[in-house]
Coordinates of N, CA and C in Angstrom, one line a residue:
M1 N -23.1 5.8 -13.3 CA -22.8 4.5 -12.8 C -24.1 3.9 -12.3
S2 N -24.4 2.7 -12.7 CA -25.6 2.0 -12.3 C -25.5 1.5 -10.9
N3 N -26.6 1.2 -10.3 CA -26.6 0.7 -8.9 C -25.8 -0.6 -8.8
V4 N -25.9 -1.4 -9.8 CA -25.2 -2.7 -9.7 C -23.7 -2.4 -9.7
K5 N -23.2 -1.5 -10.6 CA -21.8 -1.1 -10.6 C -21.4 -0.5 -9.3
K6 N -22.2 0.4 -8.8 CA -21.9 1.0 -7.5 C -21.8 0.0 -6.4
T7 N -22.7 -0.9 -6.3 CA -22.7 -2.0 -5.3 C -21.4 -2.9 -5.5
R8 N -21.1 -3.2 -6.7 CA -19.9 -4.0 -7.0 C -18.7 -3.3 -6.6
F9 N -18.6 -2.0 -6.9 CA -17.4 -1.1 -6.5 C -17.3 -1.1 -5.0
L10 N -18.4 -0.9 -4.3 CA -18.3 -0.8 -2.8 C -17.9 -2.2 -2.2
A11 N -18.5 -3.2 -2.8 CA -18.2 -4.6 -2.3 C -16.7 -4.9 -2.5
L12 N -16.2 -4.6 -3.7 CA -14.8 -4.9 -4.0 C -13.9 -4.1 -3.1
S13 N -14.2 -2.8 -2.9 CA -13.5 -2.0 -2.0 C -13.4 -2.5 -0.6
A14 N -14.6 -3.0 -0.1 CA -14.7 -3.5 1.2 C -13.9 -4.8 1.4
V15 N -13.9 -5.7 0.4 CA -13.1 -6.9 0.4 C -11.6 -6.6 0.5
I16 N -11.2 -5.7 -0.4 CA -9.8 -5.3 -0.4 C -9.4 -4.6 0.9
A17 N -10.3 -3.8 1.5 CA -10.0 -3.2 2.8 C -9.8 -4.3 3.9
G18 N -10.7 -5.3 3.9 CA -10.6 -6.3 4.9 C -9.4 -7.2 4.7
L19 N -9.0 -7.5 3.4 CA -7.8 -8.3 3.2 C -6.6 -7.5 3.6
Y20 N -6.5 -6.2 3.3 CA -5.4 -5.4 3.7 C -5.2 -5.4 5.2
A21 N -6.3 -5.1 5.9 CA -6.2 -5.1 7.4 C -5.8 -6.4 8.0
A22 N -6.5 -7.5 7.5 CA -6.2 -8.8 8.0 C -4.7 -9.2 7.8
L23 N -4.2 -9.0 6.5 CA -2.8 -9.3 6.2 C -1.8 -8.5 7.0
T24 N -2.2 -7.2 7.3 CA -1.3 -6.4 8.1 C -1.3 -6.9 9.6
Y25 N -2.4 -7.3 10.1 CA -2.5 -7.8 11.5 C -1.7 -9.2 11.5
A26 N -1.7 -10.0 10.5 CA -0.9 -11.2 10.4 C 0.6 -10.8 10.5
A27 N 1.0 -9.8 9.7 CA 2.4 -9.4 9.8 C 2.7 -8.8 11.2
A28 N 1.7 -8.1 11.8 CA 2.0 -7.6 13.1 C 2.2 -8.7 14.1
A29 N 1.5 -9.8 14.0 CA 1.7 -11.0 14.9 C 3.1 -11.5 14.8
L30 N 3.8 -11.2 13.7 CA 5.2 -11.6 13.5 C 6.1 -10.5 13.7
N31 N 5.6 -9.4 14.2 CA 6.4 -8.1 14.5 C 7.0 -7.6 13.2
L32 N 6.3 -7.6 12.1 CA 6.7 -7.1 10.8 C 5.9 -6.0 10.3
A33 N 4.9 -5.5 11.0 CA 4.0 -4.5 10.4 C 4.3 -3.1 10.7
Y34 N 4.9 -2.8 11.9 CA 5.1 -1.5 12.3 C 6.5 -1.3 12.7
G35 N 7.0 0.0 12.6 CA 8.3 0.3 13.0 C 9.2 0.5 11.8
P36 N 10.5 0.6 12.1 CA 11.5 1.0 11.0 C 11.7 -0.1 10.0
I37 N 11.5 -1.4 10.4 CA 11.6 -2.5 9.4 C 10.2 -3.1 9.3
Q38 N 9.7 -2.9 8.1 CA 8.3 -3.4 7.8 C 8.3 -4.3 6.6
F39 N 7.6 -5.5 6.8 CA 7.3 -6.4 5.7 C 5.8 -6.7 5.8
R40 N 5.0 -5.7 5.5 CA 3.6 -6.0 5.5 C 3.2 -6.8 4.3
F41 N 2.7 -8.0 4.5 CA 2.2 -8.8 3.4 C 1.1 -8.1 2.6
S42 N 0.4 -7.3 3.3 CA -0.7 -6.5 2.7 C -0.3 -5.6 1.6
E43 N 0.9 -5.1 1.7 CA 1.4 -4.2 0.7 C 1.5 -4.8 -0.7
A44 N 1.4 -6.1 -0.8 CA 1.4 -6.7 -2.1 C 0.1 -6.3 -2.8
L45 N -0.9 -6.0 -2.1 CA -2.2 -5.6 -2.6 C -2.2 -4.2 -3.2
T46 N -1.1 -3.4 -3.0 CA -1.1 -2.1 -3.5 C -0.9 -2.0 -5.0
V47 N -0.8 -3.2 -5.7 CA -0.7 -3.2 -7.1 C -2.2 -3.2 -7.7
L48 N -3.1 -3.5 -6.9 CA -4.5 -3.7 -7.4 C -5.1 -2.5 -8.0
P49 N -4.8 -1.3 -7.7 CA -5.4 -0.1 -8.4 C -5.0 -0.1 -9.9
A50 N -4.0 -0.8 -10.3 CA -3.7 -1.0 -11.7 C -4.7 -1.8 -12.4
F51 N -5.6 -2.5 -11.7 CA -6.6 -3.4 -12.3 C -8.0 -2.9 -12.0
T52 N -8.2 -2.2 -10.9 CA -9.5 -1.7 -10.6 C -9.4 -0.4 -9.7
P53 N -10.2 0.6 -10.1 CA -10.2 1.8 -9.2 C -10.8 1.6 -7.9
A54 N -11.6 0.5 -7.7 CA -12.2 0.2 -6.4 C -11.1 -0.1 -5.3
A55 N -9.9 -0.5 -5.8 CA -8.8 -0.7 -4.9 C -8.3 0.5 -4.2
V56 N -8.5 1.7 -4.8 CA -8.0 2.9 -4.2 C -8.6 3.2 -2.8
P57 N -10.0 3.3 -2.7 CA -10.6 3.5 -1.4 C -10.4 2.3 -0.5
G58 N -10.4 1.1 -1.1 CA -10.2 -0.1 -0.3 C -8.9 -0.2 0.4
L59 N -7.9 0.2 -0.3 CA -6.5 0.1 0.3 C -6.4 1.2 1.4
A60 N -7.0 2.4 1.1 CA -6.9 3.5 2.1 C -7.7 3.1 3.4
L61 N -8.9 2.6 3.2 CA -9.6 2.2 4.4 C -8.9 1.0 5.1
G62 N -8.4 0.0 4.4 CA -7.7 -1.1 5.0 C -6.5 -0.7 5.8
C63 N -5.8 0.3 5.2 CA -4.6 0.8 5.9 C -5.0 1.5 7.2
F64 N -6.1 2.3 7.1 CA -6.5 3.0 8.3 C -6.9 2.0 9.4
L65 N -7.7 1.0 9.0 CA -8.1 0.0 10.0 C -6.8 -0.8 10.5
A66 N -5.9 -1.1 9.7 CA -4.7 -1.8 10.1 C -3.8 -0.9 11.1
N67 N -3.8 0.4 10.8 CA -3.0 1.3 11.6 C -3.6 1.7 12.9
L68 N -4.8 1.2 13.1 CA -5.4 1.4 14.5 C -4.6 0.6 15.5
G69 N -3.8 -0.4 15.1 CA -2.9 -1.1 16.0 C -1.5 -0.6 16.0
S70 N -1.2 0.5 15.3 CA 0.1 1.1 15.2 C 0.6 1.7 16.6
P71 N 1.8 1.5 16.9 CA 2.3 2.1 18.2 C 2.5 3.6 18.0
L72 N 2.4 4.1 16.8 CA 2.5 5.6 16.5 C 1.1 6.3 16.7
G73 N 0.1 5.5 16.8 CA -1.2 6.0 17.1 C -1.8 6.9 16.1
P74 N -2.5 7.9 16.5 CA -3.3 8.8 15.5 C -2.4 9.4 14.4
V75 N -1.1 9.6 14.7 CA -0.3 10.2 13.6 C -0.2 9.2 12.5
D76 N -0.1 7.9 12.8 CA 0.0 6.8 11.8 C -1.4 6.6 11.1
W77 N -2.4 6.8 11.8 CA -3.8 6.7 11.2 C -3.9 7.7 10.1
V78 N -3.4 8.9 10.3 CA -3.5 10.0 9.3 C -2.4 9.8 8.2
F79 N -1.1 9.9 8.6 CA 0.0 9.9 7.7 C 0.2 8.5 7.0
G80 N 0.1 7.4 7.7 CA 0.2 6.1 7.1 C -0.9 5.9 6.1
T81 N -2.1 6.3 6.4 CA -3.3 6.2 5.5 C -3.1 7.1 4.3
A82 N -2.6 8.3 4.5 CA -2.3 9.2 3.4 C -1.3 8.6 2.5
A83 N -0.2 8.0 3.0 CA 0.8 7.4 2.2 C 0.2 6.3 1.3
T84 N -0.7 5.5 1.9 CA -1.3 4.4 1.1 C -2.2 5.0 0.1
L85 N -3.0 6.0 0.4 CA -3.9 6.6 -0.6 C -3.0 7.2 -1.7
L86 N -2.0 7.9 -1.4 CA -1.1 8.4 -2.5 C -0.5 7.3 -3.4
A87 N -0.1 6.2 -2.7 CA 0.5 5.1 -3.4 C -0.6 4.5 -4.3
A88 N -1.8 4.3 -3.8 CA -2.8 3.7 -4.6 C -3.2 4.6 -5.8
L89 N -3.2 5.9 -5.6 CA -3.5 6.8 -6.7 C -2.4 6.7 -7.8
G90 N -1.1 6.6 -7.3 CA 0.0 6.5 -8.2 C 0.0 5.2 -9.0
S91 N -0.4 4.1 -8.3 CA -0.5 2.8 -9.0 C -1.6 2.8 -10.1
W92 N -2.7 3.5 -9.7 CA -3.8 3.6 -10.6 C -3.4 4.5 -11.8
A93 N -2.7 5.5 -11.6 CA -2.2 6.4 -12.7 C -1.3 5.8 -13.6
L94 N -0.5 4.8 -13.1 CA 0.5 4.2 -13.9 C 0.1 2.8 -14.5
A95 N -1.2 2.5 -14.4 CA -1.8 1.3 -14.9 C -1.6 1.1 -16.4
H96 N -1.5 2.2 -17.1 CA -1.4 2.1 -18.6 C 0.0 1.7 -19.1
V97 N 1.0 1.8 -18.2 CA 2.4 1.5 -18.6 C 2.6 0.0 -18.4
K98 N 2.5 -0.7 -19.5 CA 2.5 -2.2 -19.5 C 3.7 -2.8 -20.3
Y99 N 4.1 -3.9 -19.8 CA 5.0 -4.8 -20.6 C 4.4 -6.2 -20.6
K100 N 4.1 -6.7 -21.8 CA 3.4 -8.0 -21.9 C 2.1 -8.0 -21.1
N101 N 1.4 -6.9 -21.2 CA 0.1 -6.7 -20.5 C 0.1 -6.6 -19.0
I102 N 1.3 -6.5 -18.4 CA 1.5 -6.4 -17.0 C 1.9 -4.9 -16.7
P103 N 1.1 -4.2 -15.8 CA 1.5 -2.8 -15.4 C 2.7 -2.8 -14.5
I104 N 3.9 -2.8 -15.2 CA 5.2 -3.0 -14.6 C 5.6 -1.9 -13.6
L105 N 5.0 -0.7 -13.7 CA 5.4 0.4 -12.8 C 4.4 0.5 -11.6
A106 N 3.4 -0.3 -11.5 CA 2.4 -0.2 -10.5 C 3.0 -0.4 -9.1
P107 N 4.0 -1.3 -8.9 CA 4.5 -1.4 -7.5 C 5.4 -0.2 -7.1
L108 N 5.8 0.6 -8.0 CA 6.7 1.7 -7.6 C 6.1 2.8 -6.7
P109 N 4.9 3.3 -7.0 CA 4.4 4.4 -6.1 C 4.3 4.0 -4.7
P110 N 3.9 2.7 -4.3 CA 3.9 2.4 -2.9 C 5.2 2.4 -2.3
V111 N 6.3 2.0 -3.0 CA 7.6 2.0 -2.5 C 8.0 3.4 -2.2
L112 N 7.8 4.3 -3.1 CA 8.2 5.7 -2.9 C 7.4 6.4 -1.9
A113 N 6.1 6.3 -1.9 CA 5.2 7.0 -1.0 C 5.5 6.5 0.5
N114 N 5.6 5.2 0.7 CA 5.9 4.7 2.0 C 7.3 5.1 2.5
A115 N 8.2 5.0 1.6 CA 9.6 5.4 2.0 C 9.6 6.8 2.5
L116 N 9.0 7.7 1.8 CA 9.0 9.1 2.1 C 8.2 9.4 3.3
V117 N 6.9 9.1 3.3 CA 6.0 9.5 4.3 C 6.2 8.7 5.6
V118 N 6.2 7.4 5.5 CA 6.4 6.6 6.7 C 7.8 6.7 7.2
G119 N 8.8 6.9 6.3 CA 10.2 7.1 6.8 C 10.3 8.4 7.6
L120 N 9.6 9.5 7.1 CA 9.5 10.7 7.9 C 8.8 10.5 9.2
E121 N 7.7 9.8 9.2 CA 7.0 9.6 10.4 C 7.9 8.9 11.5
I122 N 8.5 7.8 11.0 CA 9.4 7.0 12.0 C 10.6 7.9 12.4
S123 N 11.2 8.6 11.5 CA 12.4 9.4 11.9 C 12.0 10.5 13.0
C124 N 10.8 11.0 12.9 CA 10.4 12.1 13.8 C 9.8 11.6 15.1
L125 N 9.1 10.5 15.0 CA 8.2 10.1 16.1 C 8.6 8.8 16.9
A126 N 9.5 8.0 16.3 CA 9.7 6.7 16.9 C 10.3 6.8 18.4
D127 N 11.2 7.7 18.6 CA 11.8 7.8 20.0 C 11.0 8.6 21.0
S128 N 10.7 9.8 20.6 CA 10.1 10.7 21.6 C 8.8 11.3 21.2
F129 N 8.2 10.9 20.1 CA 7.0 11.4 19.6 C 7.0 13.0 19.5
A130 N 8.0 13.5 18.9 CA 8.1 15.0 18.7 C 8.7 15.3 17.4
W131 N 8.0 16.1 16.6 CA 8.5 16.5 15.3 C 9.8 17.3 15.3
S132 N 10.0 17.8 16.5 CA 11.3 18.6 16.6 C 12.5 17.8 16.6
N133 N 12.4 16.5 16.6 CA 13.5 15.6 16.6 C 14.0 15.3 15.2
F134 N 13.5 15.9 14.2 CA 13.9 15.6 12.8 C 15.3 15.8 12.5
S135 N 15.9 14.8 11.8 CA 17.3 15.0 11.3 C 17.3 14.3 10.0
W136 N 18.1 14.8 9.1 CA 18.2 14.2 7.8 C 18.8 12.8 7.8
A137 N 19.7 12.5 8.7 CA 20.2 11.2 8.9 C 19.2 10.2 9.3
A138 N 18.4 10.6 10.3 CA 17.3 9.7 10.8 C 16.3 9.5 9.7
F139 N 15.9 10.6 8.9 CA 15.0 10.4 7.8 C 15.5 9.5 6.8
A140 N 16.8 9.6 6.4 CA 17.4 8.8 5.4 C 17.3 7.3 5.8
S141 N 17.7 7.1 7.1 CA 17.6 5.7 7.6 C 16.2 5.2 7.6
G142 N 15.3 5.9 8.1 CA 13.9 5.5 8.1 C 13.3 5.2 6.7
A143 N 13.6 6.2 5.8 CA 13.1 6.0 4.4 C 13.7 4.8 3.8
L144 N 15.0 4.6 4.0 CA 15.7 3.5 3.4 C 15.2 2.1 3.9
S145 N 15.0 2.0 5.2 CA 14.5 0.8 5.8 C 13.1 0.5 5.4
V146 N 12.2 1.5 5.5 CA 10.8 1.3 5.1 C 10.8 1.0 3.6
G147 N 11.5 1.8 2.8 CA 11.5 1.6 1.3 C 12.0 0.3 0.9
L148 N 13.0 -0.3 1.5 CA 13.6 -1.6 1.2 C 12.5 -2.7 1.5
G149 N 11.9 -2.6 2.7 CA 10.9 -3.6 3.0 C 9.7 -3.5 2.0
E150 N 9.3 -2.3 1.7 CA 8.3 -2.1 0.7 C 8.6 -2.7 -0.7
L151 N 9.9 -2.4 -1.1 CA 10.4 -2.9 -2.4 C 10.3 -4.4 -2.4
V152 N 10.7 -5.0 -1.4 CA 10.7 -6.5 -1.3 C 9.3 -7.0 -1.5
V153 N 8.4 -6.5 -0.6 CA 7.0 -7.0 -0.6 C 6.3 -6.7 -2.0
C154 N 6.4 -5.5 -2.4 CA 5.7 -5.1 -3.7 C 6.2 -5.8 -4.9
Y155 N 7.5 -6.1 -4.9 CA 8.0 -6.8 -6.1 C 8.0 -8.3 -6.0
L156 N 8.3 -8.8 -4.8 CA 8.4 -10.3 -4.6 C 7.0 -10.9 -4.4
L157 N 6.0 -10.1 -3.9 CA 4.7 -10.6 -3.8 C 3.7 -9.9 -4.7
G158 N 3.9 -8.6 -4.9 CA 2.9 -7.8 -5.8 C 3.0 -8.2 -7.2
V159 N 4.2 -8.4 -7.7 CA 4.4 -8.7 -9.2 C 3.8 -10.1 -9.4
P160 N 4.1 -11.1 -8.6 CA 3.4 -12.4 -8.9 C 1.9 -12.3 -8.8
L161 N 1.4 -11.5 -7.9 CA 0.0 -11.3 -7.8 C -0.6 -10.7 -9.1
M162 N 0.2 -9.7 -9.7 CA -0.3 -9.2 -11.0 C -0.2 -10.2 -12.1
L163 N 0.8 -11.0 -12.1 CA 0.9 -12.1 -13.1 C -0.2 -13.1 -12.9
L164 N -0.6 -13.5 -11.7 CA -1.7 -14.4 -11.4 C -3.0 -13.8 -11.9
L165 N -3.2 -12.5 -11.6 CA -4.5 -11.9 -12.0 C -4.6 -11.8 -13.6
E166 N -3.5 -11.5 -14.2 CA -3.5 -11.4 -15.7 C -3.6 -12.8 -16.3
R167 N -2.9 -13.7 -15.9 CA -2.9 -15.1 -16.5 C -4.2 -15.8 -16.2
S168 N -4.8 -15.6 -15.1 CA -6.1 -16.3 -14.8 C -7.3 -15.6 -15.4
G169 N -7.1 -14.4 -15.9 CA -8.2 -13.7 -16.5 C -9.0 -12.9 -15.5
L170 N -8.6 -12.9 -14.2 CA -9.2 -12.1 -13.2 C -9.1 -10.6 -13.4
S171 N -8.0 -10.2 -14.0 CA -7.7 -8.8 -14.3 C -8.8 -8.2 -15.1
K172 N -9.3 -8.9 -16.1 CA -10.4 -8.4 -16.9 C -11.7 -8.4 -16.1
Q173 N -11.9 -9.3 -15.2 CA -13.1 -9.3 -14.4 C -13.1 -8.1 -13.4
L174 N -11.9 -7.8 -12.9 CA -11.8 -6.6 -12.0 C -12.1 -5.3 -12.7
L175 N -11.7 -5.3 -14.0 CA -12.0 -4.0 -14.7 C -13.4 -3.9 -15.2
A176 N -14.1 -5.0 -15.2 CA -15.5 -5.0 -15.8 C -16.5 -4.1 -14.9

């Protein structure tokens, strides 16, 4: 990889990280970013790995920065960031599954990863910050509420973002 490509990769990753963190803090101002019901506008960006591998570290770093404001503290820094990293890798891996040149499965890994990981986090830690409080009912409730919020954001905001990138020709520039 040439120095120009490395610089471009790092710059794009940094821009995505900044956008993710800023959009999450905007959602936090509306009390939508943390907790059992989440509508992080930033999660629409989780479709970007389908267009550029630079989005993978960008999203992970952005999530880490955003989760510095999480009421779950260091646990969310680690597990929330891990969920976003897994989601980004999943979206990147599914980039080749396309319908009319749109990577239609790209929004799915973020929904699943966040439902499972963040749902587990919330079910175990929200009340007393102890993993010993795990119950399947609490996990199912946490996974369902986080997963539904993620589904709404990824499909109602992420899919139009993919369409915009594809129709404007920006998707080809991101891949260059």
